[in-house]
Amino acid sequence: MGKKHKNKNKHKSHLSFRLNVVFFVVFLIFAGIILQLGVVQILNGEEAQEEIDRTENTTTSIPVPRGEMYDRYGRVVVDNQPLYSITYTPPKGVQPKDKLQLAEEISKYIDMEFEGKLTDRDLKEYFFLQNQEEVTARIENEDTSNLGNGEVYQLQLDSIKKDEIAGYDNQTKEIIAIKKELDKAYALAPHVLKNADISEREYSVVAEHLAELPGINVTSDWERTYPYDSTFRSYIGSITSKEQGVPRDKLDYFMSLDYSRNDRVGTSGLEQEYEDVLRGTKEKVQYETDKNNQVIDSRVIREGQKGKDLVLTIDMELQERVNKIVQEELETAIREAPGANRHLENAVAVVSDPKTGEILAITGQTYNRTPEEGESRFSDTSHQALYNSYMPGSVVKGATVLTGLHEGAVTPNTWINDRPITIAGEQKGSYTSNIGTVNDIAALQQSSNVYMYFLAMYLGGEYSNNYDMNSLSLREGTFDKFIYNFNQLGLGAKTGIDFPYEGLGVTGEPQNPGHILDFSIGQFSTYTPMQLNQYVSTIANGGDRMQPRLVKSIHEPSLEPGLGPLYKDYSPQVLNQIEMDQSYIERVQEGFRQVAQTNQGTASHVFSKEPYAKYNMAVKTGTAQSFKAEFDENGERTTYKNLLNKTLVGYAPSNDPEIAFSIVSPYLGEEASSTFNISNNIGARIGQAYFELKEERKENGIQTNNSDEKAETEE
């Protein structure tokens, strides 16, 4: 008995020990858990809670409409037409399958154009989404270990055969087109899915089903409209479409300025030049998303503002009349002398305010001799006024006379007998032989070449009463003096116009002294019509070279129709004052007046007769020998010589100029020159159009002088 009891106690002690061990282990486990919970709660509790509550803030920008453009009298030149718009704002982390499902759903409510817009790749990407496992299996045996995801995806698409994508019906293609547009959107950034040809039915039915279309919204968009159609469009310029977005070659530049890839931007003309104010200020919205990329909150952190509006210097009513004048005179010249003027095809004109530099009208019209059915007889090529340069002829003689007077080569009392002279074996003379003895004013009045030749020779230190100067030589630096003084007047220098590009013309190096003589009569260097306008404006206003402008002022956007408060006003800018004595400028002005208004003036047969005489214009005519190269359909070049550029510069009235004009009509036939001068007719009619408009406006109570216009704009 005692032995059994002893064994029983022994068994009890073993059991008790084992239980103690178990309890101790359990105690340690619970202690570890409690310790870990304490560490998590006390030391890492805040971090753990942040992980649970993790969110991310993303800021996106919403485009606003561009600024509009008005002419100097407040007439809308460029407008924004409101459009119905359906947009897509994808959440972060959206998958291609999700977009395809959305495309299938929204295709029930909208029509999407797909003809000509789908590529084989678009069709293959759709096939891949529909048959992903099958297509993936096709390249299982390919070694893709060294390929990136994009390269692997391309292999998968390459495995899809053409016959597999050939049978899609129109409904499917429409879904693919919608999916393609959805793919262009960036996370949390609204993208226009459709804004053209949206019917009220489409707009309303999509609005009714927004709850079933994640990311889709109905709103408004805009597109540029032009109330004056093609008038002045060369200078208004262009903007990209939403499909084009920002130009790829300037992507980094635009992205650094807070543009999105699909933003519309100005690519030419004033749209480009004033992009920074026309674009407006995008609305900035901050989205808060959770760890599942779901938007849980949003707030506007910067209000958007429509682009600022431009007031142009252009008078659109005058612009339309100038366009018509150039077209009519161009057509008349071609029809009256079809053989002689078979190479004449265009004419260019610039009209400005010589006191401010503001451009009132600018045009270039090209005549189409063989228009196809539905094609216009004329096309607007107004860019030629800034881009193309032409041999100007005698219109530059005002600059030549000023150079001679300023440099002391001639004086107002210098008289020269205009008769043919022989220089280096070549006979040179004026267009009208034996003009007789002339001074500076008479030389301008009758367009004496010989006077300009002697002026150049006197400037170069070579002079003689012997007209057989076979060994003509001019001092070094003679040409430089001409260039310097011509540049002061704007000839051969940038005009500074507020436009993305302008030509400089061509001034080569003279190879012999005879070339310097040619330069003095406008037969060596070429200039743009805009340079010619700045030159004659400088003479008209008494010696200030004004910066030409196409934009008069910038205004804040307005909630009401019309202009908002003034943001920036461009006051007239003097680029330089010419160094010539005022009395010399007045002599050139008198010479220009006599060209138009005295019997011996080269343009008096037009400007001194009714209905133009009453406008008291001052002009200088020019005729330059030129040539033209034409190419046939095989690319063969033919050069036509003995052609003439007919040019004209002028201003009116001569005693207190309100307008200045320059006209270039290139490539007239030489045999037609004595019977018809298209540029003179254009200039005379432009002056008449300006003053008739002024009178009409006066009768209607509309002020037309600059100070009144400025006051009206600022109000």
PDB file of N, CA, C and O in Angstrom, residues 318 320-331 681-689:
ATOM      1  N   LEU A 318     -11.977  98.809 -92.941  1.00  0.00           N
ATOM      2  CA  LEU A 318     -10.973  99.261 -93.900  1.00  0.00           C
ATOM      3  C   LEU A 318     -10.236  98.061 -94.494  1.00  0.00           C
ATOM      4  O   LEU A 318      -9.940  98.028 -95.692  1.00  0.00           O
ATOM      5  N   GLU A 320     -11.344  95.069 -95.099  1.00  0.00           N
ATOM      6  CA  GLU A 320     -12.153  94.437 -96.144  1.00  0.00           C
ATOM      7  C   GLU A 320     -12.136  95.266 -97.429  1.00  0.00           C
ATOM      8  O   GLU A 320     -12.072  94.709 -98.534  1.00  0.00           O
ATOM      9  N   ARG A 321     -12.164  96.582 -97.291  1.00  0.00           N
ATOM     10  CA  ARG A 321     -12.141  97.432 -98.481  1.00  0.00           C
ATOM     11  C   ARG A 321     -10.781  97.360 -99.182  1.00  0.00           C
ATOM     12  O   ARG A 321     -10.713  97.344-100.415  1.00  0.00           O
ATOM     13  N   VAL A 322      -9.711  97.313 -98.407  1.00  0.00           N
ATOM     14  CA  VAL A 322      -8.375  97.208 -98.999  1.00  0.00           C
ATOM     15  C   VAL A 322      -8.227  95.868 -99.723  1.00  0.00           C
ATOM     16  O   VAL A 322      -7.672  95.802-100.826  1.00  0.00           O
ATOM     17  N   ASN A 323      -8.721  94.802 -99.111  1.00  0.00           N
ATOM     18  CA  ASN A 323      -8.706  93.493 -99.790  1.00  0.00           C
ATOM     19  C   ASN A 323      -9.385  93.586-101.153  1.00  0.00           C
ATOM     20  O   ASN A 323      -8.864  93.105-102.172  1.00  0.00           O
ATOM     21  N   LYS A 324     -10.558  94.188-101.167  1.00  0.00           N
ATOM     22  CA  LYS A 324     -11.337  94.277-102.401  1.00  0.00           C
ATOM     23  C   LYS A 324     -10.634  95.140-103.439  1.00  0.00           C
ATOM     24  O   LYS A 324     -10.606  94.801-104.633  1.00  0.00           O
ATOM     25  N   ILE A 325     -10.042  96.246-103.006  1.00  0.00           N
ATOM     26  CA  ILE A 325      -9.324  97.135-103.928  1.00  0.00           C
ATOM     27  C   ILE A 325      -8.176  96.386-104.603  1.00  0.00           C
ATOM     28  O   ILE A 325      -7.999  96.448-105.825  1.00  0.00           O
ATOM     29  N   VAL A 326      -7.392  95.681-103.807  1.00  0.00           N
ATOM     30  CA  VAL A 326      -6.244  94.943-104.359  1.00  0.00           C
ATOM     31  C   VAL A 326      -6.726  93.867-105.325  1.00  0.00           C
ATOM     32  O   VAL A 326      -6.151  93.684-106.407  1.00  0.00           O
ATOM     33  N   GLN A 327      -7.784  93.163-104.974  1.00  0.00           N
ATOM     34  CA  GLN A 327      -8.323  92.137-105.865  1.00  0.00           C
ATOM     35  C   GLN A 327      -8.784  92.737-107.186  1.00  0.00           C
ATOM     36  O   GLN A 327      -8.466  92.217-108.269  1.00  0.00           O
ATOM     37  N   GLU A 328      -9.529  93.826-107.122  1.00  0.00           N
ATOM     38  CA  GLU A 328     -10.081  94.437-108.336  1.00  0.00           C
ATOM     39  C   GLU A 328      -8.983  94.975-109.245  1.00  0.00           C
ATOM     40  O   GLU A 328      -9.016  94.775-110.469  1.00  0.00           O
ATOM     41  N   GLU A 329      -7.996  95.653-108.664  1.00  0.00           N
ATOM     42  CA  GLU A 329      -6.925  96.215-109.485  1.00  0.00           C
ATOM     43  C   GLU A 329      -6.027  95.123-110.054  1.00  0.00           C
ATOM     44  O   GLU A 329      -5.530  95.238-111.175  1.00  0.00           O
ATOM     45  N   LEU A 330      -5.831  94.071-109.297  1.00  0.00           N
ATOM     46  CA  LEU A 330      -5.035  92.942-109.779  1.00  0.00           C
ATOM     47  C   LEU A 330      -5.727  92.275-110.964  1.00  0.00           C
ATOM     48  O   LEU A 330      -5.109  91.990-112.007  1.00  0.00           O
ATOM     49  N   GLU A 331      -7.019  92.048-110.830  1.00  0.00           N
ATOM     50  CA  GLU A 331      -7.769  91.414-111.917  1.00  0.00           C
ATOM     51  C   GLU A 331      -7.811  92.308-113.152  1.00  0.00           C
ATOM     52  O   GLU A 331      -7.674  91.834-114.285  1.00  0.00           O
ATOM     53  N   ASN A 681      -2.790 102.906-108.706  1.00  0.00           N
ATOM     54  CA  ASN A 681      -4.249 102.828-108.576  1.00  0.00           C
ATOM     55  C   ASN A 681      -4.656 102.285-107.207  1.00  0.00           C
ATOM     56  O   ASN A 681      -5.607 102.772-106.594  1.00  0.00           O
ATOM     57  N   ILE A 682      -3.935 101.278-106.744  1.00  0.00           N
ATOM     58  CA  ILE A 682      -4.245 100.719-105.421  1.00  0.00           C
ATOM     59  C   ILE A 682      -4.036 101.773-104.349  1.00  0.00           C
ATOM     60  O   ILE A 682      -4.882 101.973-103.460  1.00  0.00           O
ATOM     61  N   GLY A 683      -2.901 102.494-104.398  1.00  0.00           N
ATOM     62  CA  GLY A 683      -2.611 103.506-103.391  1.00  0.00           C
ATOM     63  C   GLY A 683      -3.641 104.615-103.365  1.00  0.00           C
ATOM     64  O   GLY A 683      -4.086 105.046-102.289  1.00  0.00           O
ATOM     65  N   ALA A 684      -4.034 105.096-104.559  1.00  0.00           N
ATOM     66  CA  ALA A 684      -5.024 106.178-104.633  1.00  0.00           C
ATOM     67  C   ALA A 684      -6.358 105.725-104.061  1.00  0.00           C
ATOM     68  O   ALA A 684      -7.011 106.462-103.302  1.00  0.00           O
ATOM     69  N   ARG A 685      -6.763 104.509-104.379  1.00  0.00           N
ATOM     70  CA  ARG A 685      -8.058 104.019-103.899  1.00  0.00           C
ATOM     71  C   ARG A 685      -8.037 103.724-102.398  1.00  0.00           C
ATOM     72  O   ARG A 685      -9.057 103.866-101.711  1.00  0.00           O
ATOM     73  N   ILE A 686      -6.878 103.298-101.869  1.00  0.00           N
ATOM     74  CA  ILE A 686      -6.765 103.088-100.424  1.00  0.00           C
ATOM     75  C   ILE A 686      -6.948 104.406 -99.687  1.00  0.00           C
ATOM     76  O   ILE A 686      -7.668 104.490 -98.677  1.00  0.00           O
ATOM     77  N   GLY A 687      -6.291 105.474-100.182  1.00  0.00           N
ATOM     78  CA  GLY A 687      -6.472 106.789 -99.564  1.00  0.00           C
ATOM     79  C   GLY A 687      -7.920 107.216 -99.594  1.00  0.00           C
ATOM     80  O   GLY A 687      -8.467 107.716 -98.600  1.00  0.00           O
ATOM     81  N   GLN A 688      -8.567 107.036-100.736  1.00  0.00           N
ATOM     82  CA  GLN A 688      -9.986 107.386-100.863  1.00  0.00           C
ATOM     83  C   GLN A 688     -10.835 106.574 -99.885  1.00  0.00           C
ATOM     84  O   GLN A 688     -11.715 107.130 -99.206  1.00  0.00           O
ATOM     85  N   ALA A 689     -10.581 105.263 -99.785  1.00  0.00           N
ATOM     86  CA  ALA A 689     -11.367 104.400 -98.893  1.00  0.00           C
ATOM     87  C   ALA A 689     -11.234 104.855 -97.440  1.00  0.00           C
ATOM     88  O   ALA A 689     -12.218 104.878 -96.690  1.00  0.00           O
TER      89      ALA A 689
END
